[in-house]
XYZ file of C-alpha atoms in Angstrom:
527
model
C 8.014 -28.289 19.092
C 11.031 -27.921 21.306
C 11.213 -25.545 24.232
C 12.902 -22.234 23.587
C 16.685 -22.366 23.373
C 19.183 -19.548 23.438
C 21.667 -21.547 21.392
C 20.860 -22.277 17.768
C 22.406 -25.068 15.753
C 25.559 -24.085 13.947
C 24.778 -21.945 10.919
C 26.470 -22.249 7.571
C 28.048 -19.045 6.198
C 25.723 -17.171 3.883
C 25.946 -14.493 1.241
C 24.364 -12.155 3.782
C 27.548 -11.647 5.780
C 27.620 -8.015 6.794
C 23.872 -7.514 6.327
C 23.674 -6.115 9.862
C 25.777 -3.018 10.560
C 28.625 -3.470 13.018
C 26.940 -1.079 15.455
C 23.548 -2.800 15.135
C 21.565 -1.770 18.208
C 18.827 -4.221 19.150
C 17.318 -1.875 21.704
C 17.148 0.963 19.181
C 15.589 -1.225 16.523
C 13.078 -2.880 18.826
C 12.668 -0.320 21.594
C 11.555 -1.731 24.923
C 9.405 -4.454 23.400
C 11.837 -7.221 24.234
C 10.612 -6.732 27.800
C 12.041 -7.618 31.154
C 9.495 -10.340 31.840
C 10.911 -13.619 30.583
C 9.849 -17.144 31.453
C 12.419 -19.270 33.185
C 14.355 -21.133 30.501
C 14.960 -24.187 32.654
C 11.324 -24.706 33.601
C 10.147 -23.714 30.077
C 7.141 -21.813 31.379
C 4.643 -21.060 28.644
C 2.804 -17.750 29.104
C -0.957 -17.549 29.233
C -2.518 -16.172 26.054
C -5.964 -15.009 25.021
C -7.319 -16.435 21.767
C -10.348 -15.355 19.737
C -13.298 -17.735 19.710
C -13.180 -20.802 17.486
C -15.794 -19.113 15.325
C -13.549 -16.073 14.810
C -10.486 -18.243 14.177
C -12.436 -20.269 11.617
C -13.518 -17.093 9.829
C -9.894 -15.965 9.742
C -8.827 -19.353 8.340
C -11.424 -19.221 5.557
C -10.197 -15.711 4.696
C -6.663 -17.010 3.997
C -6.407 -16.909 0.170
C -4.722 -20.318 -0.093
C -7.415 -21.966 2.039
C -10.146 -20.185 0.059
C -8.597 -21.626 -3.128
C -8.520 -25.128 -1.631
C -12.218 -24.916 -0.736
C -13.090 -23.459 -4.144
C -11.261 -26.266 -5.962
C -13.004 -28.885 -3.830
C -16.377 -27.411 -4.790
C -15.304 -27.121 -8.451
C -14.633 -30.863 -8.844
C -18.192 -31.751 -7.750
C -19.527 -34.253 -8.757
C -16.170 -35.363 -10.211
C -13.296 -34.382 -12.508
C -11.087 -36.605 -14.611
C -7.469 -36.855 -13.472
C -4.489 -38.983 -14.474
C -3.134 -41.942 -12.526
C -1.163 -39.542 -10.321
C -4.230 -37.506 -9.387
C -3.189 -34.549 -11.567
C -5.537 -32.546 -13.753
C -5.168 -32.567 -17.505
C -3.799 -29.475 -19.333
C -7.226 -28.049 -20.181
C -8.624 -28.543 -16.680
C -5.526 -26.892 -15.215
C -6.334 -23.742 -17.150
C -10.014 -24.034 -16.208
C -9.027 -24.344 -12.544
C -6.926 -21.189 -12.757
C -9.837 -19.323 -14.355
C -12.208 -20.627 -11.720
C -9.873 -19.145 -9.092
C -10.413 -15.701 -10.597
C -7.793 -15.311 -13.337
C -9.446 -14.509 -16.679
C -6.451 -15.104 -18.917
C -4.062 -17.242 -16.867
C -0.376 -17.338 -17.716
C 1.797 -20.390 -17.272
C 2.826 -19.035 -13.867
C -0.824 -18.568 -12.883
C -1.541 -22.184 -13.785
C 1.430 -23.343 -11.695
C 0.074 -21.406 -8.707
C -3.368 -22.930 -9.200
C -1.800 -26.381 -9.225
C -0.039 -25.601 -5.946
C -3.478 -25.046 -4.447
C -4.676 -28.258 -6.132
C -1.829 -30.247 -4.631
C -2.610 -28.834 -1.191
C -6.304 -29.637 -1.596
C -5.397 -33.248 -2.393
C -2.912 -33.466 0.486
C -5.547 -32.202 2.915
C -8.280 -34.524 1.677
C -10.447 -31.609 0.551
C -10.180 -33.275 -2.867
C -10.003 -37.065 -3.002
C -8.713 -38.991 -6.000
C -9.324 -42.598 -6.903
C -10.313 -45.089 -9.581
C -13.828 -46.089 -10.549
C -14.905 -49.683 -11.131
C -14.569 -48.958 -14.818
C -10.921 -47.939 -14.383
C -11.365 -44.168 -14.773
C -9.246 -41.884 -12.603
C -11.347 -39.159 -10.999
C -11.290 -36.522 -8.287
C -14.268 -35.849 -6.000
C -14.893 -33.462 -3.087
C -13.749 -34.672 0.329
C -16.416 -35.693 2.850
C -15.829 -32.642 5.081
C -16.479 -30.085 2.329
C -20.121 -29.358 3.322
C -19.105 -28.673 6.941
C -16.186 -26.503 5.846
C -18.361 -24.515 3.428
C -20.945 -24.072 6.192
C -18.212 -22.580 8.357
C -18.303 -25.254 11.050
C -15.431 -24.165 13.354
C -14.179 -27.698 14.085
C -14.118 -28.656 10.407
C -12.521 -25.400 9.249
C -9.862 -25.339 11.956
C -9.153 -29.019 11.380
C -8.530 -28.348 7.687
C -6.448 -25.240 8.364
C -4.355 -26.840 11.098
C -3.540 -29.821 8.904
C -2.413 -27.340 6.253
C -0.343 -25.487 8.847
C 1.453 -28.670 9.860
C 2.202 -29.474 6.230
C 3.458 -25.987 5.405
C 5.593 -25.936 8.549
C 7.229 -29.186 7.487
C 7.687 -28.116 3.867
C 9.137 -24.734 4.872
C 11.959 -26.430 6.759
C 12.448 -28.935 3.950
C 12.684 -26.218 1.299
C 15.239 -24.289 3.353
C 17.460 -27.355 3.714
C 17.338 -28.692 0.145
C 20.711 -28.761 -1.624
C 20.022 -28.883 -5.385
C 23.472 -30.349 -6.072
C 22.654 -33.330 -3.884
C 18.949 -33.765 -4.582
C 18.877 -33.009 -8.302
C 22.464 -33.444 -9.450
C 24.751 -36.343 -10.105
C 25.202 -36.947 -6.380
C 21.560 -37.711 -5.686
C 22.379 -41.357 -4.924
C 25.184 -40.423 -2.545
C 24.106 -41.641 0.942
C 26.414 -39.201 2.707
C 25.080 -36.276 0.699
C 21.477 -37.233 1.371
C 22.271 -37.633 5.076
C 23.630 -34.089 5.079
C 20.399 -32.864 3.511
C 18.370 -34.676 6.194
C 20.530 -33.182 8.934
C 20.021 -29.746 7.391
C 16.259 -30.327 7.269
C 16.167 -31.265 10.950
C 18.288 -28.241 11.790
C 15.999 -25.912 9.829
C 12.923 -27.427 11.511
C 14.482 -26.895 14.942
C 15.331 -23.280 14.134
C 11.800 -22.612 12.897
C 10.238 -24.212 15.980
C 12.436 -22.185 18.323
C 11.598 -18.999 16.431
C 7.870 -19.721 16.651
C 8.198 -20.365 20.390
C 9.951 -17.014 20.854
C 7.270 -15.271 18.783
C 4.597 -16.933 20.922
C 6.191 -15.496 24.062
C 6.789 -12.084 22.483
C 3.154 -11.850 21.402
C 1.925 -12.892 24.849
C 4.028 -10.259 26.628
C 3.636 -7.426 24.094
C 1.278 -4.528 24.556
C -1.688 -4.579 22.135
C -0.552 -3.277 18.764
C 3.134 -3.893 19.526
C 3.361 -7.576 18.603
C 5.500 -7.091 15.483
C 9.083 -8.265 15.965
C 12.008 -7.130 13.795
C 13.636 -10.173 12.263
C 17.008 -9.184 13.722
C 15.558 -9.161 17.225
C 13.961 -12.568 16.709
C 17.299 -13.983 15.550
C 19.144 -12.275 18.411
C 16.827 -13.835 20.991
C 17.881 -17.215 19.628
C 21.605 -16.445 19.475
C 22.558 -14.043 22.258
C 22.646 -15.423 25.822
C 20.339 -13.522 28.141
C 21.979 -10.521 29.770
C 24.798 -10.300 27.223
C 25.427 -7.849 24.398
C 26.067 -9.331 20.937
C 29.713 -9.364 19.893
C 30.942 -9.334 16.305
C 30.726 -13.110 15.971
C 27.180 -13.135 17.312
C 26.181 -10.410 14.862
C 27.350 -12.677 12.064
C 25.290 -15.546 13.476
C 22.271 -13.248 13.777
C 22.643 -12.250 10.133
C 22.880 -15.869 8.990
C 19.871 -16.830 11.082
C 17.826 -13.946 9.661
C 18.539 -15.210 6.155
C 17.546 -18.762 7.136
C 14.308 -17.661 8.814
C 13.188 -15.172 6.151
C 11.974 -17.645 3.469
C 10.500 -20.045 6.018
C 8.441 -17.252 7.544
C 7.329 -16.229 4.066
C 5.950 -19.759 3.576
C 4.061 -19.563 6.885
C 2.683 -16.148 5.922
C 0.942 -17.736 2.917
C -1.217 -19.693 5.328
C -1.855 -16.812 7.715
C 0.305 -18.058 10.605
C 2.380 -14.881 10.529
C 2.402 -11.454 8.966
C 5.832 -11.101 7.416
C 7.824 -8.314 5.775
C 10.769 -9.942 3.994
C 14.331 -8.683 4.113
C 14.855 -5.986 1.484
C 16.925 -7.722 -1.238
C 18.695 -4.452 -2.002
C 20.454 -4.762 1.359
C 22.566 -7.524 -0.181
C 23.636 -5.267 -3.038
C 24.373 -2.009 -1.247
C 28.013 -1.022 -1.117
C 29.623 0.011 2.160
C 30.577 3.389 0.735
C 31.262 6.663 2.510
C 27.696 7.872 2.101
C 26.287 4.797 3.847
C 28.926 5.021 6.547
C 27.823 8.595 7.203
C 24.219 7.421 7.556
C 25.175 4.689 10.020
C 25.257 7.167 12.900
C 21.681 8.316 12.464
C 18.922 6.667 14.548
C 17.138 3.757 12.904
C 13.621 4.601 11.758
C 10.659 2.221 11.489
C 11.280 2.167 7.755
C 14.911 1.156 8.343
C 13.794 -1.617 10.676
C 11.308 -2.941 8.127
C 14.105 -3.300 5.554
C 15.713 -5.900 7.808
C 12.436 -7.838 7.877
C 9.659 -8.046 10.438
C 7.278 -10.739 11.606
C 4.122 -10.887 13.695
C 2.435 -14.041 14.935
C -1.262 -13.847 14.085
C -4.049 -15.239 16.294
C -4.162 -18.207 13.915
C -0.414 -18.554 14.429
C -0.871 -18.478 18.196
C -3.514 -21.160 17.874
C -1.187 -23.402 15.837
C 1.912 -22.884 17.981
C -0.102 -23.600 21.117
C -1.323 -26.886 19.614
C 2.271 -27.852 18.778
C 3.463 -26.976 22.271
C 0.715 -29.073 23.834
C 1.582 -31.975 21.512
C 5.151 -31.759 22.816
C 3.955 -32.032 26.397
C 4.022 -28.379 27.455
C 1.313 -26.692 29.485
C 0.153 -23.790 27.312
C -2.636 -22.095 29.304
C -5.448 -20.017 27.865
C -7.370 -17.208 29.480
C -10.490 -18.817 30.892
C -8.827 -22.098 31.838
C -9.324 -21.197 35.510
C -13.020 -20.357 35.213
C -14.126 -23.672 36.719
C -12.115 -23.180 39.928
C -13.661 -21.799 43.095
C -12.606 -18.346 44.298
C -9.803 -19.390 46.662
C -8.323 -21.796 44.084
C -8.493 -19.090 41.403
C -6.593 -16.571 43.519
C -4.019 -19.195 44.513
C -3.431 -20.094 40.883
C -2.983 -16.458 39.862
C -0.638 -15.766 42.775
C 1.453 -18.896 42.320
C 1.743 -18.848 38.549
C 2.364 -15.140 38.068
C -0.300 -14.974 35.372
C 0.477 -12.316 32.775
C -3.204 -11.995 31.900
C -4.625 -12.072 35.403
C -7.218 -9.372 34.798
C -8.736 -11.075 31.731
C -8.657 -14.334 33.680
C -10.598 -12.704 36.523
C -13.115 -11.278 34.063
C -13.589 -14.706 32.493
C -14.107 -16.220 35.957
C -16.676 -13.596 36.882
C -18.467 -13.947 33.538
C -18.987 -17.631 34.282
C -20.904 -16.833 37.487
C -24.501 -15.700 37.757
C -24.530 -14.938 41.499
C -22.316 -11.860 42.010
C -22.774 -11.883 45.773
C -21.650 -15.500 46.035
C -18.694 -14.741 43.759
C -17.638 -11.874 46.027
C -17.796 -14.124 49.094
C -15.652 -16.762 47.360
C -13.057 -14.173 46.428
C -12.934 -12.673 49.906
C -12.504 -16.150 51.328
C -9.555 -16.650 48.985
C -8.064 -13.342 50.099
C -7.614 -14.517 53.677
C -4.364 -15.864 54.990
C -1.032 -14.860 56.447
C 1.279 -16.783 54.107
C 3.826 -15.138 51.830
C 1.592 -15.228 48.702
C -1.460 -13.841 50.478
C -0.765 -10.170 49.556
C -0.975 -11.082 45.876
C -4.227 -12.957 46.425
C -5.685 -9.883 48.107
C -4.378 -7.709 45.259
C -6.277 -9.792 42.708
C -9.283 -9.959 45.035
C -9.570 -6.161 44.950
C -9.369 -6.140 41.137
C -12.207 -8.657 40.981
C -14.283 -6.713 43.537
C -13.858 -3.612 41.395
C -15.269 -5.566 38.446
C -18.260 -6.653 40.537
C -18.922 -3.112 41.763
C -21.949 -2.398 43.919
C -23.086 -6.012 43.894
C -20.067 -6.879 46.056
C -20.841 -4.297 48.775
C -22.893 -6.588 51.087
C -20.193 -9.271 51.104
C -17.402 -6.743 51.686
C -19.299 -5.160 54.584
C -19.280 -8.515 56.356
C -15.456 -8.584 56.574
C -14.691 -5.029 57.768
C -13.464 -6.439 61.077
C -11.862 -9.629 59.740
C -8.122 -10.241 60.139
C -6.165 -9.511 56.930
C -9.320 -8.275 55.129
C -10.564 -5.498 57.405
C -8.264 -2.787 56.076
C -8.891 -3.809 52.484
C -12.641 -3.885 53.032
C -12.864 -0.462 54.708
C -10.582 1.096 52.105
C -12.642 -0.374 49.236
C -16.000 0.618 50.703
C -14.940 4.180 51.531
C -13.576 4.587 47.990
C -17.106 3.802 46.763
C -18.666 6.381 49.070
C -20.035 3.878 51.577
C -20.595 5.073 55.154
C -17.860 3.084 56.880
C -15.352 4.230 59.462
C -11.701 4.304 58.489
C -9.513 1.491 59.738
C -7.765 1.840 63.085
C -4.089 2.824 62.980
C -2.668 -0.721 63.366
C -4.993 -2.073 60.682
C -4.202 0.827 58.346
C -0.457 0.270 58.738
C -0.891 -3.460 58.110
C -2.803 -2.609 54.932
C 0.010 -0.307 53.740
C 2.581 -3.064 54.246
C 0.316 -5.585 52.533
C -0.200 -3.348 49.501
C 3.514 -2.710 49.019
C 4.241 -6.414 49.556
C 1.802 -7.364 46.779
C 3.459 -5.079 44.236
C 6.891 -6.188 45.419
C 5.957 -9.814 44.734
C 4.283 -9.051 41.408
C 7.185 -7.008 40.043
C 10.035 -8.953 41.661
C 11.244 -5.610 42.999
C 11.745 -4.071 39.558
C 10.130 -1.319 37.563
C 8.691 2.134 38.088
C 5.456 0.846 39.539
C 7.088 -0.147 42.829
C 9.130 3.048 42.871
C 5.967 5.140 42.534
C 4.210 3.231 45.317
C 7.178 3.719 47.661
C 7.264 7.427 46.838
C 3.564 7.745 47.759
C 3.850 6.118 51.193
C 2.071 8.204 53.877
C 5.303 8.940 55.735
C 4.924 11.722 58.319
C 7.301 14.648 58.871
C 8.923 12.410 61.455
C 10.049 9.276 59.535
C 11.614 7.763 62.659
C 8.227 7.829 64.385
C 6.401 6.427 61.332
C 8.791 3.539 60.778
C 8.943 3.022 64.524
C 5.365 1.836 64.151
C 5.800 -0.003 60.850
C 8.571 -2.353 61.937
C 6.241 -3.787 64.584
C 3.507 -4.626 62.027
C 2.904 -8.416 62.256
C 2.984 -9.014 58.505
C 5.005 -11.855 56.894
C 6.776 -9.382 54.578
C 7.330 -6.384 56.853
C 11.111 -6.814 56.655
C 11.115 -7.014 52.862
C 8.840 -3.988 52.521
C 11.040 -1.880 54.786
C 14.147 -2.973 52.882
C 12.665 -2.010 49.530
C 11.591 1.377 50.936
C 15.121 1.885 52.164
C 16.487 1.025 48.734
C 14.052 2.981 46.557
C 12.800 6.035 48.468
C 14.297 9.219 47.035
C 14.275 11.066 50.363
C 17.552 10.042 51.977
C 16.231 10.611 55.506
C 13.181 8.447 54.893
C 15.294 5.734 53.245
C 17.719 5.712 56.169
C 14.962 5.323 58.758
C 13.356 2.560 56.710
C 16.639 0.628 56.637
C 17.006 1.012 60.408
C 13.451 -0.206 60.897
C 14.137 -3.199 58.647
C 16.979 -4.294 60.934
C 14.656 -4.144 63.941
C 11.923 -6.008 62.106
C 14.353 -8.746 61.071
C 15.477 -9.100 64.681
C 11.840 -9.320 65.801
C 11.181 -12.008 63.199
C 14.201 -13.993 64.389
C 12.854 -13.969 67.927
C 9.614 -15.422 66.662
């Protein structure tokens, strides 16, 4: 699976031209879900995700109707069923198979669907075909059937993932097939077949890029907001970051939506995605005056669904992660850091900008029986005067909050320690412990450290930093307050003062902060 690309292969014109309105508003359709957190495209950073347990994933895989049919057919052939030399069931057994799958009076279409499941069962080895010594062609259950039926997670996920790889390949192949070349008089034309192969590779690349984008979108989305409108998914592949789509891009987005729609439908059959297809009536609607009048009204959720939606399921996340790893990417999971010691854990969270830091901390703590020892490790990791140290202390406090009272003895030991004293006194007093407040210099250092942590975590953006700046304990005399702050020996004093000067809504406070930043920068230059 390739890393995410903003530029898709050239799309062929489709009958869907004009499917998107000229004033199509991605923000209106998708709201704020596209997010302002985006991995660096050059480094191809893969976000950390949280997956259900293998047991839960296996249960979800067995609940996929197509997989349930495969398992049922494998059990049905026991001890064996007669097949032809191609491994296909005879006409009567085809009908019996459809009935066994729950259809009392199967139609020809029902039988065809049952044979699709049969073909998949054979491809996956859930059903094995061969020839006896006497020359009879038979089908028997695959050797892994007992483990799959028992719900063994490794066996079930192995079967499902093999199916996912096959469906992923076939989805791209089906999208690229040109009946005139493959089935018509030109089927022996090397140039025509080469075009079909090129189209298949192009479709596979598009699908992989779309799955990568969905993987990121799901990782960054708030719980319950993982569903992506198909137009937004296509736009993320077409529109360069920071640009608005022009008319040509809107046409490319439309074409890409039409290409992705059937491929996603194929993946939905196996439970990789939840997919609402494009409403076919959109292709038939006339651009009449009544529709033009409706174009100015805000898009509703129902409107958005007509353009198609998709959501990567936990099974889909599992599969995409496996494909990313196979392609050499580091695709971290929550809990991967549980074996590290406290200082290494905090360094990893600070350096990698983990999106799921809190779950990672919880997983780390859950892996430790001695809460007091865990607290001491974390406090040790919170020490330091380097640029990333404020973020380490930020995560240290979150972990101490999870530990609660069991961390009190360890925190009491560092109330006078450099870099940790202010944090420790603040944390203990918040829990009602009888501890004196920090001295003025320590308290000011703690204020700078707290703002620095949020500044680093948010890259200076968002309302969270604005709110923290607004709540600074500035006195009625800002010049006096910042006259103390600029002397605070913190590695990010200058940056904190600059951000206060840029974001504080009180013009007098902002002005004094900017003046103090100049003095702090001069002090830093003097060493």
